[in-house]
């Protein structure tokens, strides 16, 4: 009887260790709503899991919120798109390094009748100035995301401080902001990936693209092992290294929506 109990206890202990080990085989990735809404993670995460055995659990928030999650120790890894903010994050000791992973671009969306005549603008600054001059409805994410930060820089480049009833700060992700723009026949700046994957376009259409200032770089950050030390740094480093490896870069390149490539790998 005693031998049977000992064997049962050992079996439970083995099962417990196995379950514990399995539970540790994941990381929390704080990333952007654009990478989530576009379907990128649904495409590439199974490939990483097959290669490594590691699950990646995504918390899709604005870039500013992603930084905050990492500062609090609530994320093991970051994949975001605010190069200046990423460098400040490193300078402040919260990360030990970053790597370029991929890029796409921002686009300016608006109603097909284009009351601000944005489609004839020569530059992004001219397009934004035209919207402000016409006081045409504009929906802003207003959530301190990478997209929101880029949008605010573009208003500044245009010499405009957006305010008043025409400018709506929503405090929401890219998908909900596009939905609001569609309901209001408003202008909105979007990353191209979310726009291509967006299904509720109604009267919205792409009106302006191609200015170099609309370049949108994504980077992966390795978090500091000192702030805080309890994170799964080894697993996070495997994810980081896979993203910039030949296999990871090819997985990103292979992701398409309606035959259109949405992210372009550029790890160095």
Tab-separated table of C-alpha atoms in Angstrom:
chain	number	residue	atom	x	y	z
A	1	UNK	CA	0.000	0.000	0.000
A	2	UNK	CA	2.789	2.373	0.969
A	3	UNK	CA	4.606	1.576	-2.293
A	4	UNK	CA	1.424	2.269	-4.269
A	5	UNK	CA	0.970	5.639	-2.519
A	6	UNK	CA	4.590	6.542	-3.177
A	7	UNK	CA	4.184	5.708	-6.862
A	8	UNK	CA	0.968	7.734	-7.011
A	9	UNK	CA	2.672	10.676	-5.301
A	10	UNK	CA	5.603	10.487	-7.702
A	11	UNK	CA	3.225	10.357	-10.634
A	12	UNK	CA	1.398	13.457	-9.402
A	13	UNK	CA	4.709	15.249	-8.902
A	14	UNK	CA	5.822	14.399	-12.444
A	15	UNK	CA	2.492	15.543	-13.810
A	16	UNK	CA	2.793	18.732	-11.780
A	17	UNK	CA	6.292	19.423	-13.068
A	18	UNK	CA	5.157	18.708	-16.608
A	19	UNK	CA	2.209	21.073	-16.303
A	20	UNK	CA	4.417	23.699	-14.692
A	21	UNK	CA	6.982	23.412	-17.455
A	22	UNK	CA	4.242	23.662	-20.071
A	23	UNK	CA	2.780	26.720	-18.322
A	24	UNK	CA	6.174	28.397	-18.479
A	25	UNK	CA	6.431	27.798	-22.245
A	26	UNK	CA	4.833	31.055	-23.269
A	27	UNK	CA	5.576	34.752	-23.329
A	28	UNK	CA	3.363	37.806	-23.136
A	29	UNK	CA	3.947	40.061	-26.140
A	30	UNK	CA	2.751	43.656	-25.934
A	31	UNK	CA	2.222	44.810	-29.488
A	32	UNK	CA	0.143	47.118	-31.620
A	33	UNK	CA	-3.471	46.849	-32.677
A	34	UNK	CA	-2.307	47.092	-36.293
A	35	UNK	CA	-0.317	43.851	-36.125
A	36	UNK	CA	-3.261	42.133	-34.433
A	37	UNK	CA	-6.107	43.579	-36.544
A	38	UNK	CA	-4.347	42.844	-39.810
A	39	UNK	CA	-4.150	39.114	-39.046
A	40	UNK	CA	-0.331	39.023	-39.043
A	41	UNK	CA	-0.057	37.165	-35.744
A	42	UNK	CA	-2.593	34.543	-36.777
A	43	UNK	CA	-0.258	33.815	-39.680
A	44	UNK	CA	3.200	33.877	-38.095
A	45	UNK	CA	2.733	32.738	-34.491
A	46	UNK	CA	1.935	29.096	-35.380
A	47	UNK	CA	5.175	29.006	-37.394
A	48	UNK	CA	7.151	30.274	-34.419
A	49	UNK	CA	5.407	27.757	-32.132
A	50	UNK	CA	6.310	24.922	-34.491
A	51	UNK	CA	9.939	26.056	-34.561
A	52	UNK	CA	10.379	26.712	-30.846
A	53	UNK	CA	7.560	25.129	-28.850
A	54	UNK	CA	6.880	28.558	-27.327
A	55	UNK	CA	3.423	30.137	-27.253
A	56	UNK	CA	3.144	33.877	-27.769
A	57	UNK	CA	0.154	35.488	-26.079
A	58	UNK	CA	-0.496	38.898	-27.598
A	59	UNK	CA	-1.803	41.936	-25.748
A	60	UNK	CA	-2.749	44.323	-28.560
A	61	UNK	CA	-2.682	47.934	-27.386
A	62	UNK	CA	-1.320	51.275	-28.519
A	63	UNK	CA	2.457	51.633	-28.469
A	64	UNK	CA	2.357	53.983	-25.462
A	65	UNK	CA	0.324	51.429	-23.512
A	66	UNK	CA	2.697	48.666	-24.622
A	67	UNK	CA	5.627	50.614	-23.158
A	68	UNK	CA	3.702	51.002	-19.903
A	69	UNK	CA	2.922	47.281	-19.714
A	70	UNK	CA	6.619	46.511	-20.126
A	71	UNK	CA	7.627	49.107	-17.515
A	72	UNK	CA	5.249	47.467	-15.038
A	73	UNK	CA	6.632	44.001	-15.749
A	74	UNK	CA	3.396	42.824	-17.383
A	75	UNK	CA	4.954	41.890	-20.725
A	76	UNK	CA	7.983	39.807	-21.653
A	77	UNK	CA	8.543	41.328	-25.086
A	78	UNK	CA	7.632	44.360	-27.201
A	79	UNK	CA	6.879	44.700	-30.917
A	80	UNK	CA	5.944	48.336	-31.545
A	81	UNK	CA	6.275	51.163	-34.064
A	82	UNK	CA	7.640	54.369	-32.592
A	83	UNK	CA	11.377	54.453	-33.228
A	84	UNK	CA	11.968	57.623	-31.187
A	85	UNK	CA	9.945	56.275	-28.268
A	86	UNK	CA	11.765	52.957	-28.483
A	87	UNK	CA	15.128	54.689	-28.203
A	88	UNK	CA	13.947	56.665	-25.158
A	89	UNK	CA	12.744	53.397	-23.633
A	90	UNK	CA	16.254	51.974	-24.077
A	91	UNK	CA	17.945	55.163	-22.811
A	92	UNK	CA	15.810	55.014	-19.663
A	93	UNK	CA	17.087	51.519	-18.922
A	94	UNK	CA	13.910	49.560	-19.638
A	95	UNK	CA	15.372	47.658	-22.608
A	96	UNK	CA	18.843	46.595	-23.630
A	97	UNK	CA	18.410	46.791	-27.394
A	98	UNK	CA	16.078	46.799	-30.367
A	99	UNK	CA	16.037	45.487	-33.909
A	100	UNK	CA	14.245	46.592	-37.028
A	101	UNK	CA	11.776	43.851	-37.964
A	102	UNK	CA	9.521	45.112	-40.757
A	103	UNK	CA	7.880	48.198	-42.188
A	104	UNK	CA	4.857	49.393	-44.077
A	105	UNK	CA	3.323	52.864	-44.351
A	106	UNK	CA	0.544	55.101	-43.173
A	107	UNK	CA	-2.229	56.194	-45.522
A	108	UNK	CA	-4.821	58.943	-45.376
A	109	UNK	CA	-8.399	57.726	-45.732
A	110	UNK	CA	-11.513	59.802	-46.245
A	111	UNK	CA	-14.952	60.059	-47.843
A	112	UNK	CA	-15.053	59.442	-51.580
A	113	UNK	CA	-16.377	62.944	-52.299
A	114	UNK	CA	-13.242	64.331	-50.552
A	115	UNK	CA	-14.539	67.743	-49.374
A	116	UNK	CA	-11.013	68.882	-48.394
A	117	UNK	CA	-9.569	67.898	-51.805
A	118	UNK	CA	-6.934	65.744	-50.151
A	119	UNK	CA	-6.400	63.550	-53.213
A	120	UNK	CA	-4.762	66.478	-55.040
A	121	UNK	CA	-2.247	67.245	-52.259
A	122	UNK	CA	1.421	66.951	-53.158
A	123	UNK	CA	2.668	66.211	-49.626
A	124	UNK	CA	1.283	64.837	-46.381
A	125	UNK	CA	1.676	68.274	-44.785
A	126	UNK	CA	-0.419	69.791	-47.559
A	127	UNK	CA	-3.065	67.081	-47.134
A	128	UNK	CA	-3.354	67.639	-43.387
A	129	UNK	CA	-3.437	71.412	-43.808
A	130	UNK	CA	-6.264	71.035	-46.332
A	131	UNK	CA	-8.365	69.022	-43.862
A	132	UNK	CA	-7.843	71.622	-41.140
A	133	UNK	CA	-8.631	74.490	-43.522
A	134	UNK	CA	-11.890	72.836	-44.580
A	135	UNK	CA	-12.658	71.918	-40.952
A	136	UNK	CA	-13.638	68.535	-42.342
A	137	UNK	CA	-14.394	65.817	-39.761
A	138	UNK	CA	-11.269	63.899	-38.740
A	139	UNK	CA	-11.205	60.914	-36.374
A	140	UNK	CA	-8.010	60.469	-34.383
A	141	UNK	CA	-7.144	57.404	-32.352
A	142	UNK	CA	-6.122	59.696	-29.507
A	143	UNK	CA	-4.650	56.741	-27.617
A	144	UNK	CA	-0.898	57.472	-27.553
A	145	UNK	CA	-0.334	54.658	-30.040
A	146	UNK	CA	2.479	54.699	-32.583
A	147	UNK	CA	-0.085	55.719	-35.197
A	148	UNK	CA	-1.410	58.520	-32.974
A	149	UNK	CA	2.105	59.777	-32.271
A	150	UNK	CA	2.896	59.785	-36.000
A	151	UNK	CA	-0.364	61.606	-36.747
A	152	UNK	CA	0.437	64.337	-34.217
A	153	UNK	CA	3.869	64.837	-35.791
A	154	UNK	CA	2.181	65.249	-39.188
A	155	UNK	CA	-0.173	67.919	-37.855
A	156	UNK	CA	2.871	69.708	-36.429
A	157	UNK	CA	4.652	69.447	-39.796
A	158	UNK	CA	1.578	71.049	-41.383
A	159	UNK	CA	1.670	73.922	-38.899
A	160	UNK	CA	-1.714	72.906	-37.468
A	161	UNK	CA	-2.799	72.421	-33.871
A	162	UNK	CA	-5.942	70.302	-34.358
A	163	UNK	CA	-8.859	71.220	-32.134
A	164	UNK	CA	-12.507	72.118	-32.351
A	165	UNK	CA	-15.576	70.107	-33.205
A	166	UNK	CA	-14.162	68.794	-36.487
A	167	UNK	CA	-11.332	66.913	-34.723
A	168	UNK	CA	-12.495	63.864	-32.740
A	169	UNK	CA	-10.052	62.124	-30.389
A	170	UNK	CA	-11.529	58.711	-29.686
A	171	UNK	CA	-9.068	56.942	-27.392
A	172	UNK	CA	-9.556	53.699	-29.314
A	173	UNK	CA	-7.685	51.236	-31.512
A	174	UNK	CA	-7.304	51.416	-35.258
A	175	UNK	CA	-10.265	49.209	-36.151
A	176	UNK	CA	-12.800	51.080	-33.990
A	177	UNK	CA	-11.409	54.410	-35.223
A	178	UNK	CA	-11.933	53.327	-38.822
A	179	UNK	CA	-15.461	52.221	-37.944
A	180	UNK	CA	-16.200	55.660	-36.492
A	181	UNK	CA	-14.717	57.373	-39.548
A	182	UNK	CA	-16.916	55.231	-41.786
A	183	UNK	CA	-20.031	56.143	-39.781
A	184	UNK	CA	-19.166	59.875	-39.834
A	185	UNK	CA	-17.773	60.156	-43.377
A	186	UNK	CA	-14.626	61.478	-41.713
A	187	UNK	CA	-10.959	61.568	-42.625
A	188	UNK	CA	-8.618	59.269	-40.710
A	189	UNK	CA	-4.979	58.209	-40.813
A	190	UNK	CA	-4.425	54.454	-40.748
A	191	UNK	CA	-1.596	52.022	-41.109
A	192	UNK	CA	-1.986	50.356	-44.482
A	193	UNK	CA	-2.258	46.824	-43.064
A	194	UNK	CA	-5.336	47.570	-40.972
A	195	UNK	CA	-6.927	49.493	-43.831
A	196	UNK	CA	-6.463	46.626	-46.298
A	197	UNK	CA	-7.940	44.147	-43.801
A	198	UNK	CA	-10.795	46.501	-42.817
A	199	UNK	CA	-14.202	45.262	-43.973
A	200	UNK	CA	-16.591	48.099	-43.059
A	201	UNK	CA	-15.426	50.761	-45.515
A	202	UNK	CA	-18.825	52.164	-46.473
A	203	UNK	CA	-18.021	55.474	-48.236
A	204	UNK	CA	-14.342	55.598	-47.246
A	205	UNK	CA	-11.523	55.378	-49.761
A	206	UNK	CA	-7.760	55.784	-49.805
A	207	UNK	CA	-7.012	59.402	-50.767
A	208	UNK	CA	-3.320	60.041	-50.064
A	209	UNK	CA	-0.211	57.853	-49.849
A	210	UNK	CA	3.435	57.735	-50.802
A	211	UNK	CA	5.081	60.622	-48.932
A	212	UNK	CA	8.317	59.488	-47.254
A	213	UNK	CA	7.120	60.890	-43.920
A	214	UNK	CA	4.434	58.178	-43.883
A	215	UNK	CA	7.059	55.418	-43.498
A	216	UNK	CA	6.117	53.112	-40.621
A	217	UNK	CA	8.923	51.083	-39.009
A	218	UNK	CA	8.281	48.261	-36.527
A	219	UNK	CA	10.876	47.195	-33.972
A	220	UNK	CA	11.347	44.366	-31.463
A	221	UNK	CA	12.795	45.274	-28.066
A	222	UNK	CA	14.722	43.081	-25.627
A	223	UNK	CA	13.647	44.120	-22.138
A	224	UNK	CA	16.157	44.769	-19.396
A	225	UNK	CA	16.802	41.805	-17.138
A	226	UNK	CA	17.066	44.237	-14.217
A	227	UNK	CA	13.637	45.913	-14.702
A	228	UNK	CA	12.129	43.564	-13.601
A	229	UNK	CA	14.137	40.337	-13.397
A	230	UNK	CA	11.165	37.952	-13.160
A	231	UNK	CA	10.284	38.103	-16.864
A	232	UNK	CA	10.906	35.210	-19.276
A	233	UNK	CA	13.936	36.795	-20.888
A	234	UNK	CA	15.313	33.585	-22.410
A	235	UNK	CA	12.036	32.787	-24.164
A	236	UNK	CA	11.595	36.400	-25.235
A	237	UNK	CA	15.071	36.398	-26.758
A	238	UNK	CA	14.163	33.298	-28.799
A	239	UNK	CA	11.114	35.139	-30.152
A	240	UNK	CA	13.196	38.250	-30.897
A	241	UNK	CA	15.877	36.235	-32.675
A	242	UNK	CA	13.293	34.303	-34.695
A	243	UNK	CA	11.631	37.527	-35.876
A	244	UNK	CA	14.909	38.768	-37.362
A	245	UNK	CA	16.027	35.344	-38.633
A	246	UNK	CA	15.654	34.200	-42.219
A	247	UNK	CA	12.681	32.036	-41.219
A	248	UNK	CA	10.899	34.790	-39.326
A	249	UNK	CA	11.498	37.361	-42.032
A	250	UNK	CA	10.141	34.964	-44.647
A	251	UNK	CA	7.037	34.299	-42.526
A	252	UNK	CA	6.362	38.037	-42.406
A	253	UNK	CA	6.890	38.395	-46.166
A	254	UNK	CA	4.533	35.490	-46.844
A	255	UNK	CA	1.632	37.091	-44.983
A	256	UNK	CA	-0.845	38.591	-47.442
A	257	UNK	CA	-4.458	39.777	-47.433
A	258	UNK	CA	-6.354	39.599	-50.719
A	259	UNK	CA	-3.048	38.870	-52.428
A	260	UNK	CA	-1.428	42.035	-51.048
A	261	UNK	CA	1.712	41.936	-48.897
A	262	UNK	CA	1.135	44.123	-45.839
A	263	UNK	CA	4.473	44.063	-44.005
A	264	UNK	CA	7.952	44.139	-45.525
A	265	UNK	CA	10.752	42.521	-43.514
A	266	UNK	CA	13.891	44.629	-43.124
A	267	UNK	CA	15.957	43.148	-40.295
A	268	UNK	CA	19.614	44.025	-40.683
